[in-house]
Structure formats: C-alpha cells, structure tokens
Short mmCIF file of C-alpha atoms and ligand atoms in Angstrom, two decimals:
data_model
loop_
_atom_site.label_atom_id
_atom_site.label_comp_id
_atom_site.label_asym_id
_atom_site.label_seq_id
_atom_site.Cartn_x
_atom_site.Cartn_y
_atom_site.Cartn_z
CA UNK O 2 0.00 0.00 0.00
CA UNK O 3 1.58 3.25 -1.07
CA UNK O 4 -0.97 6.03 -1.17
CA UNK O 5 -3.53 6.42 1.61
CA UNK O 6 -5.30 9.45 0.10
CA UNK O 7 -8.66 8.56 -1.49
CA UNK O 8 -9.41 9.28 -5.13
CA UNK O 9 -12.75 10.93 -5.98
CA UNK O 10 -13.99 7.74 -7.63
CA UNK O 11 -13.61 5.98 -4.32
CA UNK O 12 -16.03 8.19 -2.47
CA UNK O 13 -19.78 8.64 -2.77
CA UNK O 14 -21.33 11.85 -4.09
CA UNK O 15 -22.97 13.99 -1.41
CA UNK O 16 -26.74 13.46 -1.19
CA UNK O 17 -28.79 16.30 0.21
CA UNK O 18 -31.53 14.21 1.81
CA UNK O 19 -33.28 14.82 5.10
CA UNK O 20 -33.99 11.51 6.79
CA UNK O 21 -35.88 10.64 9.92
CA UNK O 22 -33.35 8.61 11.94
CA UNK O 23 -34.15 7.05 15.30
CA UNK O 24 -32.29 5.09 17.96
CA UNK O 25 -32.29 1.32 18.19
CA UNK O 26 -34.82 1.30 21.04
CA UNK O 27 -37.35 3.67 19.41
CA UNK O 28 -41.00 2.96 20.25
CA UNK O 29 -42.59 0.61 17.71
CA UNK O 30 -46.24 1.47 18.45
CA UNK O 31 -47.99 2.47 15.22
CA UNK O 32 -50.67 4.80 16.69
CA UNK O 33 -53.70 5.88 14.62
CA UNK O 34 -53.64 4.84 11.00
CA UNK O 35 -55.63 5.68 7.85
CA UNK O 36 -55.75 1.99 7.00
CA UNK O 37 -56.55 -1.14 8.99
CA UNK O 38 -54.91 -4.41 7.99
CA UNK O 39 -58.36 -6.05 7.67
CA UNK O 40 -59.36 -3.44 5.08
CA UNK O 41 -56.19 -3.97 3.05
CA UNK O 42 -56.53 -7.76 3.15
CA UNK O 43 -60.21 -7.55 2.22
CA UNK O 44 -59.57 -5.14 -0.67
CA UNK O 45 -56.74 -7.33 -1.97
CA UNK O 46 -58.98 -10.38 -1.92
CA UNK O 47 -62.03 -8.64 -3.41
CA UNK O 48 -60.08 -7.17 -6.30
CA UNK O 49 -57.94 -10.27 -6.88
CA UNK O 50 -54.72 -8.48 -5.97
CA UNK O 51 -53.44 -10.99 -3.38
CA UNK O 52 -55.13 -14.08 -1.98
CA UNK O 53 -54.31 -17.22 -0.05
CA UNK O 54 -52.27 -19.85 -1.88
CA UNK O 55 -54.12 -23.14 -2.57
CA UNK O 56 -57.30 -21.58 -1.18
CA UNK O 57 -59.63 -24.31 -2.45
CA UNK O 58 -57.67 -26.82 -0.33
CA UNK O 59 -57.88 -24.65 2.77
CA UNK O 60 -54.75 -22.60 2.02
CA UNK O 61 -51.11 -22.99 3.00
CA UNK O 62 -49.81 -20.82 5.84
CA UNK O 63 -47.17 -18.29 4.89
CA UNK O 64 -47.84 -18.59 1.14
CA UNK O 65 -49.82 -16.10 -0.95
CA UNK O 66 -50.76 -15.78 -4.62
CA UNK O 67 -50.63 -12.52 -6.53
CA UNK O 68 -53.56 -12.20 -8.93
CA UNK O 69 -53.56 -10.18 -12.17
CA UNK O 70 -53.39 -6.76 -10.50
CA UNK O 71 -51.09 -7.93 -7.71
CA UNK O 72 -48.65 -9.43 -10.19
CA UNK O 73 -48.63 -6.15 -12.15
CA UNK O 74 -48.12 -4.09 -8.99
CA UNK O 75 -45.31 -6.38 -7.90
CA UNK O 76 -43.67 -6.11 -11.33
CA UNK O 77 -43.89 -2.33 -11.05
CA UNK O 78 -42.21 -2.31 -7.60
CA UNK O 79 -39.38 -4.45 -8.98
CA UNK O 80 -39.11 -2.32 -12.14
CA UNK O 81 -38.90 0.87 -10.05
CA UNK O 82 -36.14 -0.68 -7.94
CA UNK O 83 -34.19 -1.90 -10.99
CA UNK O 84 -34.57 1.47 -12.66
CA UNK O 85 -33.15 3.29 -9.65
CA UNK O 86 -30.49 0.73 -8.70
CA UNK O 87 -29.30 -0.41 -12.14
CA UNK O 88 -30.68 1.46 -15.14
CA UNK O 89 -29.92 4.98 -13.92
CA UNK O 90 -26.44 4.07 -12.69
CA UNK O 91 -23.17 3.19 -14.38
CA UNK O 92 -21.75 1.40 -11.36
CA UNK O 93 -24.27 -1.39 -10.71
CA UNK O 94 -24.81 -4.51 -12.80
CA UNK O 95 -27.48 -7.17 -12.60
CA UNK O 96 -27.27 -10.86 -11.72
CA UNK O 97 -29.90 -13.59 -11.95
CA UNK O 98 -28.40 -16.53 -10.07
CA UNK O 99 -29.94 -19.91 -9.37
CA UNK O 100 -31.90 -20.51 -6.19
CA UNK O 101 -30.13 -23.81 -5.51
CA UNK O 102 -26.44 -23.38 -4.74
CA UNK O 103 -23.60 -25.62 -3.63
CA UNK O 104 -24.28 -26.56 0.03
CA UNK O 105 -20.85 -25.31 1.12
CA UNK O 106 -22.06 -21.77 0.29
CA UNK O 107 -24.35 -21.88 3.32
CA UNK O 108 -21.64 -23.24 5.57
CA UNK O 109 -19.32 -20.40 4.55
CA UNK O 110 -22.03 -17.76 4.96
CA UNK O 111 -22.84 -18.92 8.49
CA UNK O 112 -26.42 -19.92 7.68
CA UNK O 113 -26.03 -23.65 8.47
CA UNK O 114 -24.72 -22.89 11.94
CA UNK O 115 -26.55 -19.72 12.81
CA UNK O 116 -29.63 -18.91 10.72
CA UNK O 117 -31.99 -19.88 13.50
CA UNK O 118 -34.90 -18.57 15.52
CA UNK O 119 -35.83 -19.68 19.05
CA UNK O 120 -38.72 -22.16 18.97
CA UNK O 121 -40.94 -22.98 21.94
CA UNK O 122 -43.85 -25.40 22.21
CA UNK O 123 -47.00 -24.75 24.23
CA UNK O 124 -47.19 -27.58 26.79
CA UNK O 125 -50.97 -27.54 26.68
CA UNK O 126 -51.99 -27.41 22.97
CA UNK O 127 -48.58 -28.29 21.43
CA UNK O 128 -48.64 -25.30 19.08
CA UNK O 129 -45.16 -24.03 18.26
CA UNK O 130 -44.19 -20.39 18.48
CA UNK O 131 -41.22 -18.16 17.89
CA UNK O 132 -40.21 -17.35 21.47
CA UNK O 133 -39.28 -13.73 20.75
CA UNK O 134 -42.66 -13.10 19.08
CA UNK O 135 -44.79 -14.05 22.10
CA UNK O 136 -46.56 -11.07 23.65
CA UNK O 137 -46.89 -10.68 27.43
CA UNK O 138 -50.33 -10.26 29.06
CA UNK O 139 -51.13 -7.35 31.40
CA UNK O 140 -49.27 -9.15 34.22
CA UNK O 141 -46.18 -9.42 32.03
CA UNK O 142 -46.56 -13.20 31.58
CA UNK O 143 -46.05 -14.86 28.20
CA UNK O 144 -49.08 -16.87 27.08
CA UNK O 145 -49.99 -19.11 24.16
CA UNK O 146 -51.95 -17.09 21.54
CA UNK O 147 -53.87 -20.29 20.69
CA UNK O 148 -55.04 -21.63 24.09
CA UNK O 149 -53.87 -19.07 26.64
CA UNK O 150 -51.66 -21.50 28.62
CA UNK O 151 -48.47 -20.09 30.10
CA UNK O 152 -46.36 -23.20 30.12
CA UNK O 153 -43.78 -23.54 27.33
CA UNK O 154 -40.93 -25.90 26.53
CA UNK O 155 -37.34 -24.64 26.76
CA UNK O 156 -36.45 -22.64 23.58
CA UNK O 157 -34.73 -24.69 20.87
CA UNK O 158 -32.80 -23.10 17.98
CA UNK O 159 -34.66 -23.88 14.76
CA UNK O 160 -32.87 -23.44 11.40
CA UNK O 161 -35.04 -21.47 8.96
CA UNK O 162 -33.58 -22.87 5.77
CA UNK O 163 -35.75 -25.20 3.71
CA UNK O 164 -33.88 -28.28 2.57
CA UNK O 165 -34.40 -30.43 -0.47
CA UNK O 166 -32.45 -33.02 -2.50
CA UNK O 167 -30.84 -32.82 -5.92
CA UNK O 168 -31.23 -35.94 -8.03
CA UNK O 169 -32.95 -39.17 -7.08
CA UNK O 170 -31.08 -40.00 -3.84
CA UNK O 171 -32.51 -38.58 -0.65
CA UNK O 172 -29.44 -38.71 1.57
CA UNK O 173 -27.24 -36.02 3.07
CA UNK O 174 -24.78 -36.11 0.17
CA UNK O 175 -27.61 -34.93 -2.14
CA UNK O 176 -29.00 -32.37 0.28
CA UNK O 177 -29.17 -28.71 -0.78
CA UNK O 178 -30.84 -25.64 0.65
CA UNK O 179 -33.39 -23.29 -0.88
CA UNK O 180 -31.62 -19.94 -0.65
CA UNK O 181 -32.78 -17.85 2.33
CA UNK O 182 -31.35 -14.67 0.76
CA UNK O 183 -30.27 -13.73 -2.76
CA UNK O 184 -27.10 -12.09 -1.46
CA UNK O 185 -24.72 -15.04 -1.39
CA UNK O 186 -24.63 -15.48 -5.19
CA UNK O 187 -23.34 -11.91 -5.51
CA UNK O 188 -20.37 -12.82 -3.29
CA UNK O 189 -19.73 -16.22 -4.82
CA UNK O 190 -19.89 -14.75 -8.37
CA UNK O 191 -18.07 -11.53 -7.44
CA UNK O 192 -14.82 -12.19 -9.34
CA UNK O 193 -16.57 -13.47 -12.45
CA UNK O 194 -19.02 -10.59 -12.66
CA UNK O 195 -16.33 -7.99 -11.92
CA UNK O 196 -14.04 -9.32 -14.61
CA UNK O 197 -16.64 -9.80 -17.34
CA UNK O 198 -18.48 -6.53 -16.70
CA UNK O 199 -15.12 -4.68 -16.42
CA UNK O 200 -16.40 -2.81 -13.37
CA UNK O 201 -13.93 -1.25 -10.97
CA UNK O 202 -14.42 -0.96 -7.21
CA UNK O 203 -16.58 0.79 -6.07
CA UNK O 204 -19.36 -1.00 -7.91
CA UNK O 205 -22.42 -3.09 -7.14
CA UNK O 206 -24.12 -6.32 -8.16
CA UNK O 207 -27.90 -6.29 -7.89
CA UNK O 208 -30.39 -9.10 -7.94
CA UNK O 209 -34.13 -9.55 -7.63
CA UNK O 210 -35.43 -13.01 -6.88
CA UNK O 211 -37.17 -15.49 -4.66
CA UNK O 212 -35.93 -16.48 -1.22
CA UNK O 213 -37.33 -19.03 1.19
CA UNK O 214 -37.44 -19.09 4.99
CA UNK O 215 -39.28 -21.65 7.04
CA UNK O 216 -40.65 -18.98 9.39
CA UNK O 217 -42.02 -20.45 12.63
CA UNK O 218 -44.87 -17.96 12.75
CA UNK O 219 -45.67 -16.35 9.38
CA UNK O 220 -47.96 -13.39 10.04
CA UNK O 221 -49.38 -10.03 9.07
CA UNK O 222 -50.52 -10.97 5.57
CA UNK O 223 -47.54 -10.73 3.16
CA UNK O 224 -45.27 -9.13 5.77
CA UNK O 225 -43.72 -12.35 7.07
CA UNK O 226 -44.07 -15.28 4.71
CA UNK O 227 -42.17 -18.44 3.86
CA UNK O 228 -41.65 -17.73 0.16
CA UNK O 229 -40.91 -14.14 -0.81
CA UNK O 230 -38.90 -11.98 -3.16
CA UNK O 231 -35.93 -9.83 -2.31
CA UNK O 232 -34.29 -6.89 -4.07
CA UNK O 233 -30.70 -6.91 -2.89
CA UNK O 234 -27.60 -5.10 -3.98
CA UNK O 235 -24.05 -5.78 -2.80
CA UNK O 236 -21.93 -2.67 -3.25
CA UNK O 237 -18.18 -3.41 -3.13
CA UNK O 238 -15.98 -0.63 -1.79
CA UNK O 239 -12.41 -0.09 -0.70
CA UNK O 240 -11.96 -0.68 3.06
CA UNK O 241 -11.81 2.68 4.77
CA UNK O 242 -14.48 4.20 2.51
CA UNK O 243 -17.22 1.85 3.78
CA UNK O 244 -18.74 4.17 6.36
CA UNK O 245 -19.23 6.98 3.85
CA UNK O 246 -20.77 4.56 1.39
CA UNK O 247 -23.05 3.20 4.11
CA UNK O 248 -24.37 6.71 4.78
CA UNK O 249 -24.76 7.30 1.05
CA UNK O 250 -26.88 4.17 0.55
CA UNK O 251 -29.03 4.97 3.58
CA UNK O 252 -29.87 8.37 2.06
CA UNK O 253 -30.31 6.91 -1.42
CA UNK O 254 -32.70 4.20 -0.30
CA UNK O 255 -34.71 6.57 1.89
CA UNK O 256 -35.24 8.79 -1.13
CA UNK O 257 -36.41 5.85 -3.29
CA UNK O 258 -39.44 5.30 -1.05
CA UNK O 259 -40.18 9.02 -0.88
CA UNK O 260 -39.89 9.44 -4.66
CA UNK O 261 -42.46 6.68 -5.03
CA UNK O 262 -44.91 8.69 -2.97
CA UNK O 263 -44.47 7.20 0.49
CA UNK O 264 -45.40 9.68 3.21
CA UNK O 265 -42.21 10.67 5.10
CA UNK O 266 -44.04 10.60 8.44
CA UNK O 267 -44.58 6.86 7.92
CA UNK O 268 -40.93 6.11 7.22
CA UNK O 269 -37.89 6.07 9.48
CA UNK O 270 -34.34 4.79 9.64
CA UNK O 271 -33.59 2.84 12.81
CA UNK O 272 -30.05 2.00 13.89
CA UNK O 273 -29.37 -1.53 15.09
CA UNK O 274 -28.12 -1.91 18.63
CA UNK O 275 -24.79 -3.73 19.01
CA UNK O 276 -26.50 -6.89 20.32
CA UNK O 277 -28.91 -6.88 17.35
CA UNK O 278 -26.23 -6.91 14.64
CA UNK O 279 -25.90 -9.99 12.42
CA UNK O 280 -22.66 -11.94 12.75
CA UNK O 281 -21.35 -10.38 9.50
CA UNK O 282 -22.23 -6.74 10.13
CA UNK O 283 -20.19 -3.85 11.47
CA UNK O 284 -23.25 -1.56 11.38
CA UNK O 285 -26.83 -1.92 10.15
CA UNK O 286 -29.89 0.26 9.88
CA UNK O 287 -33.43 -0.81 9.09
CA UNK O 288 -35.71 1.24 6.90
CA UNK O 289 -38.93 0.95 8.88
CA UNK O 290 -42.51 1.65 7.84
CA UNK O 291 -45.38 2.53 10.15
CA UNK O 292 -47.60 -0.46 9.37
CA UNK O 293 -50.99 -0.52 11.13
CA UNK O 294 -49.66 -3.29 13.44
CA UNK O 295 -46.31 -1.59 14.36
CA UNK O 296 -43.26 0.18 13.00
CA UNK O 297 -41.52 -2.71 11.22
CA UNK O 298 -38.63 -3.45 8.89
CA UNK O 299 -38.96 -2.89 5.17
CA UNK O 300 -35.31 -3.09 4.29
CA UNK O 301 -31.97 -3.61 6.02
CA UNK O 302 -28.89 -1.64 5.00
CA UNK O 303 -25.80 -3.34 6.37
CA UNK O 304 -22.08 -2.75 6.34
CA UNK O 305 -21.06 -6.40 5.88
CA UNK O 306 -17.32 -5.61 5.89
CA UNK O 307 -15.24 -8.20 3.98
CA UNK O 308 -16.86 -11.03 5.94
CA UNK O 309 -18.49 -12.80 2.98
CA UNK O 310 -15.65 -12.51 0.46
CA UNK O 311 -13.21 -13.66 3.14
CA UNK O 312 -15.36 -16.66 4.09
CA UNK O 313 -15.91 -17.72 0.49
CA UNK O 314 -12.20 -17.30 -0.32
CA UNK O 315 -11.41 -19.55 2.61
CA UNK O 316 -14.10 -22.20 2.05
CA UNK O 317 -13.66 -22.43 -1.75
CA UNK O 318 -9.91 -21.98 -1.84
CA UNK O 319 -10.37 -19.32 -4.58
CA UNK O 320 -8.88 -15.91 -3.92
CA UNK O 321 -11.65 -13.31 -4.17
CA UNK O 322 -9.44 -10.30 -3.51
CA UNK O 323 -9.47 -7.39 -5.93
CA UNK O 324 -6.50 -5.68 -7.51
CA UNK O 325 -6.99 -1.93 -7.59
CA UNK O 326 -4.81 -0.87 -10.52
CA UNK O 327 -5.23 2.86 -9.86
CA UNK O 328 -3.88 2.48 -6.35
CA UNK O 329 -1.59 -0.45 -7.14
CA UNK O 330 -3.05 -2.29 -4.19
CA UNK O 331 -4.79 -5.63 -3.57
CA UNK O 332 -7.58 -5.95 -1.00
CA UNK O 333 -10.79 -7.75 -0.11
CA UNK O 334 -13.52 -5.18 -0.75
CA UNK O 335 -15.96 -4.24 1.99
CA UNK O 336 -19.63 -4.56 1.16
CA UNK O 337 -22.57 -2.25 1.76
CA UNK O 338 -25.83 -4.10 1.30
CA UNK O 339 -29.26 -2.51 0.84
CA UNK O 340 -31.57 -5.54 1.12
CA UNK O 341 -35.27 -4.91 0.55
CA UNK O 342 -38.29 -7.19 0.39
CA UNK O 343 -40.58 -6.95 -2.63
CA UNK O 344 -43.62 -8.22 -0.74
CA UNK O 345 -43.06 -5.96 2.26
CA UNK O 346 -42.49 -2.90 0.07
CA UNK O 347 -45.65 -3.73 -1.81
CA UNK O 348 -47.61 -4.01 1.44
CA UNK O 349 -46.20 -0.68 2.62
CA UNK O 350 -47.07 1.03 -0.68
CA UNK O 351 -50.61 -0.40 -0.46
CA UNK O 352 -51.09 0.72 3.14
CA UNK O 353 -49.63 4.16 2.43
CA UNK O 354 -51.86 4.68 -0.61
CA UNK O 355 -55.08 3.47 1.02
CA UNK O 356 -57.73 6.14 1.72
CA UNK O 357 -61.42 6.17 2.51
CA UNK O 358 -62.88 9.45 1.31
CA UNK O 359 -66.12 11.21 0.49
CA UNK O 360 -66.87 11.70 -3.19
CA UNK O 361 -69.68 13.56 -4.98
CA UNK O 362 -72.22 11.39 -6.83
CA UNK O 363 -73.66 12.11 -10.30
CA UNK O 364 -76.99 13.03 -8.61
CA UNK O 365 -75.39 15.73 -6.46
CA UNK O 366 -75.14 13.63 -3.28
CA UNK O 367 -72.09 12.38 -1.41
CA UNK O 368 -70.77 8.87 -1.52
CA UNK O 369 -67.89 7.03 0.17
CA UNK O 370 -65.02 5.95 -1.98
CA UNK O 371 -61.98 3.80 -1.29
CA UNK O 372 -59.01 4.95 -3.29
CA UNK O 373 -55.45 3.74 -3.65
CA UNK O 374 -53.39 6.84 -4.23
CA UNK O 375 -50.53 4.80 -5.68
CA UNK O 376 -47.68 6.54 -7.45
CA UNK O 377 -48.40 6.21 -11.18
CA UNK O 378 -45.21 4.18 -11.66
CA UNK O 379 -46.64 1.56 -9.31
CA UNK O 380 -50.31 1.59 -10.36
CA UNK O 381 -51.12 -1.77 -12.01
CA UNK O 382 -53.44 -0.08 -14.53
CA UNK O 383 -52.51 3.39 -15.78
CA UNK O 384 -55.57 4.21 -17.87
CA UNK O 385 -59.08 2.79 -17.82
CA UNK O 386 -61.20 3.23 -20.94
CA UNK O 387 -64.90 3.37 -20.14
CA UNK O 388 -67.77 3.86 -22.57
CA UNK O 389 -70.61 5.64 -20.79
CA UNK O 390 -72.71 2.52 -21.37
CA UNK O 391 -72.71 -0.62 -23.50
CA UNK O 392 -74.68 1.23 -26.16
CA UNK O 393 -73.68 -0.02 -29.61
CA UNK O 394 -72.93 3.52 -30.77
CA UNK O 395 -70.28 3.99 -28.05
CA UNK O 396 -68.52 0.64 -27.89
CA UNK O 397 -66.62 0.73 -31.24
CA UNK O 398 -65.11 4.16 -30.48
CA UNK O 399 -64.24 3.15 -26.91
CA UNK O 400 -62.57 -0.02 -28.24
CA UNK O 401 -60.67 2.07 -30.77
CA UNK O 402 -59.43 4.42 -28.01
CA UNK O 403 -58.37 1.42 -25.93
CA UNK O 404 -56.53 -0.13 -28.89
CA UNK O 405 -54.75 3.18 -29.49
CA UNK O 406 -53.59 3.48 -25.86
CA UNK O 407 -52.80 -0.19 -25.17
CA UNK O 408 -49.32 -0.23 -26.78
CA UNK O 409 -48.37 2.86 -24.75
CA UNK O 410 -49.76 2.20 -21.27
CA UNK O 411 -51.25 -0.60 -19.16
CA UNK O 412 -54.94 -0.06 -19.90
CA UNK O 413 -58.14 -1.72 -18.84
CA UNK O 414 -61.35 -1.65 -20.85
CA UNK O 415 -64.51 -1.82 -18.75
CA UNK O 416 -68.10 -1.41 -19.90
CA UNK O 417 -69.87 -3.42 -17.15
CA UNK O 418 -72.27 -1.56 -14.83
CA UNK O 419 -73.04 2.07 -14.02
CA UNK O 420 -70.28 4.57 -14.79
CA UNK O 421 -70.09 5.73 -11.15
CA UNK O 422 -69.47 2.15 -10.02
CA UNK O 423 -66.76 1.75 -12.64
CA UNK O 424 -65.00 4.89 -11.40
CA UNK O 425 -65.11 3.48 -7.87
CA UNK O 426 -63.65 0.19 -9.09
CA UNK O 427 -60.77 2.00 -10.79
CA UNK O 428 -60.22 4.19 -7.70
CA UNK O 429 -59.96 1.06 -5.59
CA UNK O 430 -57.20 -0.40 -7.72
CA UNK O 431 -55.39 2.93 -7.99
CA UNK O 432 -55.84 3.70 -11.72
CA UNK O 433 -54.55 7.28 -12.20
CA UNK O 434 -56.76 8.14 -15.23
CA UNK O 435 -60.17 7.12 -16.53
CA UNK O 436 -61.09 8.01 -20.12
CA UNK O 437 -64.82 8.13 -20.79
CA UNK O 438 -66.43 7.90 -24.21
CA UNK O 439 -69.94 9.40 -24.35
CA UNK O 440 -72.54 10.32 -26.98
CA UNK O 441 -70.93 13.69 -27.66
CA UNK O 442 -67.72 11.85 -28.52
CA UNK O 443 -69.32 9.88 -31.31
CA UNK O 444 -72.01 12.33 -32.41
CA UNK O 445 -70.14 15.63 -32.38
CA UNK O 446 -66.65 16.35 -31.02
CA UNK O 447 -64.47 13.18 -31.18
CA UNK O 448 -63.35 14.21 -27.68
CA UNK O 449 -63.35 12.24 -24.42
CA UNK O 450 -63.48 13.02 -20.71
CA UNK O 451 -60.30 12.34 -18.75
CA UNK O 452 -60.87 11.92 -15.01
CA UNK O 453 -58.03 12.30 -12.55
CA UNK O 454 -58.10 9.71 -9.72
CA UNK O 455 -56.87 12.00 -6.93
CA UNK O 456 -58.64 15.31 -7.62
CA UNK O 457 -61.59 13.63 -9.42
CA UNK O 458 -61.43 16.63 -11.80
CA UNK O 459 -62.52 16.01 -15.38
CA UNK O 460 -61.10 17.45 -18.56
CA UNK O 461 -62.40 17.23 -22.12
CA UNK O 462 -59.74 16.32 -24.69
CA UNK O 463 -59.68 15.40 -28.41
CA UNK O 464 -58.99 11.68 -28.80
CA UNK O 465 -55.85 12.26 -30.85
CA UNK O 466 -54.32 14.32 -28.03
CA UNK O 467 -54.64 11.50 -25.49
CA UNK O 468 -51.25 9.81 -26.08
CA UNK O 469 -49.31 13.04 -25.49
CA UNK O 470 -51.49 14.20 -22.60
CA UNK O 471 -51.32 10.90 -20.73
CA UNK O 472 -47.69 10.31 -21.71
CA UNK O 473 -46.70 13.61 -20.13
CA UNK O 474 -48.54 12.90 -16.91
CA UNK O 475 -47.40 9.30 -16.63
CA UNK O 476 -43.79 9.94 -17.51
CA UNK O 477 -41.31 8.83 -14.80
N1 LIG D 517 -29.09 -10.37 2.71
C1 LIG D 517 -29.55 -9.76 3.89
C2 LIG D 517 -30.90 -10.15 4.24
O1 LIG D 517 -31.47 -11.07 3.68
P1 LIG D 517 -32.84 -9.60 5.89
O2 LIG D 517 -33.05 -8.38 6.74
O3 LIG D 517 -32.93 -10.92 6.54
O4 LIG D 517 -31.42 -9.37 5.20
C3 LIG D 517 -33.92 -8.44 3.82
O5 LIG D 517 -33.84 -9.55 4.67
C4 LIG D 517 -35.37 -8.10 3.54
O6 LIG D 517 -36.06 -9.24 3.01
C5 LIG D 517 -36.17 -7.71 4.78
O7 LIG D 517 -35.97 -6.35 5.12
C6 LIG D 517 -37.59 -7.97 4.32
O8 LIG D 517 -38.08 -6.91 3.55
C7 LIG D 517 -37.42 -9.19 3.42
N2 LIG D 517 -37.78 -10.41 4.18
C8 LIG D 517 -36.98 -11.12 5.00
N3 LIG D 517 -37.66 -12.17 5.52
C9 LIG D 517 -38.91 -12.10 5.03
C10 LIG D 517 -40.10 -12.88 5.19
N4 LIG D 517 -40.12 -13.98 5.95
N5 LIG D 517 -41.22 -12.50 4.53
C11 LIG D 517 -41.22 -11.41 3.74
N6 LIG D 517 -40.13 -10.65 3.54
C12 LIG D 517 -38.99 -10.96 4.17
#
C-alpha cells in the first residue's frame, strides 16, 4: 500500500436528503392509522390483488398468490427498484443466479450454523411459536396465543432454511438448501461478474429473486411469509471508505421510497443496537414503515465488511481479492448491502396509498369511496377506458381508443355496470386516469373526458391528443 489518500472515484457523491433517523430502542407502536390491515386484506382479496395460496384446499400458511393486479403491482415495484439501482447508474450490474447453490455456500455464509430462531412449544396445545414473538399479558406473563396456557418448553434453535435433494437419492450427500437470501450469489460470483463486466471498485451487483425461509410464525398478511422476493444489492468498496458509502446508501434508499410517494411521516431509519447486529455486520440500519400493526422493517442496509468474500475465499480456496490498478493495491472489498423485500415494500405502498374518502355522486349527493393513491409508476393499470354505457354507438369508439392506448400504457377496458361504479372500481385499484367515451364523442366532437383519480377533476380532450397528454402525466 503506497498512497492512503482517497481518489474521488472511491467516495460517494454527497446526497442532500433529510432523513428521519431514530435510535435502536425507538417505540414501535404504530398509533392511529388511515388503513386497517383487515381493510387492506379484504380489498386485496375482493379485487384479486393478493389471496391465499391453494385456497380451495384450505390454504397454506405463509404462502400467498398474486392475482392479475397484484402481479402487475409487484412487477412495477421491482421495475422501479431496478430502474433506480441499475438502469440509472453506471456502477451497478445485474445478476440472476440460481436458487439452488452448492451446500458449502451456506456453511461459509454462516447460515447452516446460525440462521436460526428460538422455537418454543406450548405444553398444553402443542402449538409451536417463535419465542421472541410471544406477547406478554397485562401481568407481564407470556401466554400461548392459541389456548392461553403459560407453560412452554425450553427454547430450541430452529434453522429457517428449507432443505431439499438434488437428483434421485434422498441422503445427506444430495442435500441442498433453498436460498434464504439472494445475497450469497453476488459474493460467490463476485470475481466473475467484476471481470466480465469490467467494473472497478466501487461498484455493485444487484439481484431480484425469490428467497425461502421456514418462518415459525408467518404473520401479518404478506409481511412475514415463507416464500418471498428480495431486491438486494451488494456494493463493493475499498476498506476505509465503507462508512461513507453506508451513509450514502441509507440516504439513497430513503429517497427511493419518498420518490415513489411514500409519506415521510410513515418512514424512518432505525439504527441496530450492538446486540442486534448480524454476525457479519459492522453496522446496520433498518428502513422501517409505520404499518398498522407496528413500525416494522422494510429493508436492512448493512455494512457487511469483507466477511463474505473472506469466508468464500477460505471455504472455496479461490482468492476473491481485488487488484486496484489505480492504487496499485490488492484488497478484499468491503460490502454495503441494501436488502429490501418486494412483498413488504408492496404491502407498505398499499397501506400508504389506502384512503377512505367522500366523493360527490352524479346526482349531487355524497358517496364514500376507497381509493389507492398509488404513485403512477406503481399503479397496475394506468388508464381505464370506459364507454358511458354498453350502447352499440359507443362501444366501437371506446374499443378504438383502448386499442390506441394499449401499446403505450397498461390499460383496462370496462363497460360493465353504471359509470359511477366503474370509477369506484378503478379508484380502488389505484388507476390514475379514466377516459370516458360518451354520446358527444361519437355524435359531435371526437373528444373524451379524462378523469383524474386523486382530484376527481374532469377534462375534455380530443382523442388524438390522449397519447401526449397521458404520456406527459405518466412519464417517470
Ligand atoms: N441479505 C440480507 C438479508 O437477507 P434480511 O433483513 O434478513 O437481510 C432483507 O432480509 C429483507 O427481506 C427484509 O428487510 C424484508 O423486507 C425481506 N424479508 C426477510 N424475511 C422475510 C419474510 N419472511 N417475509 C417477507 N419478507 C422478508
């Protein structure tokens, strides 16, 4: 090592972002909320956004299916993350690694030995619980949420990794794990990706994909499940610059949620206490959201040091150090890891967007409406095309408008039921614009009414101006 001064490329740009940062022991009580979890779950089921997996067989705990609108919303969350983390940057590249990896990976990472939660069994009804999730009663005693008994077995450490077998032999030599995080592939493939993408440290490898954890007590809808998706990025930096990069990624990730319309008062950054840190981390913060049930983790942003590259170098026998040609120096990079959950982010965006409001009716009265004020980048449908009725004069023009808009935006054509009901339906799924075709459209002006979801204001526009008008408003 010759030169200890840092080059500009080594250090993060300054981000002027005001974040709400709290101590490790900050109160987790959610307080009053616009949305109740029951309302969100009910809306998701009613509109086919998210529903229980294998429902006709009685469901499977901790597994959920995303219906047409849910799948689109989920795609949009992932697309927004990839846009911010990969597309708009020169220093992050993408990876899509396999879920099944060599079993030694999980020994090196520490998951085989330590990826456990404390499990207790109720001595009365034999239900099993995660010991640290049991709530005390008013007397401060822990009780079984199923039968109320207060007698539990001694806690046992339960490994959360799902195991399966590769090939036809079901013995330990064929045993592999379903990955419990996407992160490890970014470490294991570090040298290959760095070399082939010709990236120089500092740079990142990002991945979106499924992870599996055999959670003892899945709960709170899609918040804690057994099969979920993660959006993780491992950002490799020169040791000594890691703390600045950690701060940079905290600010960057905070801003991502805000830019997608999340209310800042519902978001906070909470530092981990020393005894809360994972075995690999020098420092970690959680991005927390004020869910109706409590302030809870949306994303962790950890300074993982060189723990993972060091472990994999040792366990595989392959040197994963990096030669920094500019500094003429070889080192194991440190890693800053923003690790977010797709399902949890989606739940937070749904909760944050959920409103019950009063809306004027066509007859001059007042009605209640439920509206998802989703950011337009996240809304599963961007434009709904609605003929005033199913009248045969209106339908061909409405179809033509829909066909014109379909290649440009996610549209939905709907001619079933009263127009007011159809507006409510679109409000409930968060569609930013409704385009209505009426008799004036076809008989006189070839213009349509464009209704804005949030203000409910209506504007009359010539059909041929729609692509530009909507394009401008829906542009990212
Ligand atoms: N590689 C680091 C890592 O996996 P983590 O805090 O265990 O860190 C990152 O997970 C994110 O993945 C969490 O913040 C959360 O959003 C999501 N996640 C973790 N376990 C989950 C579960 N059982 N259900 C839904 N999302 C989960």
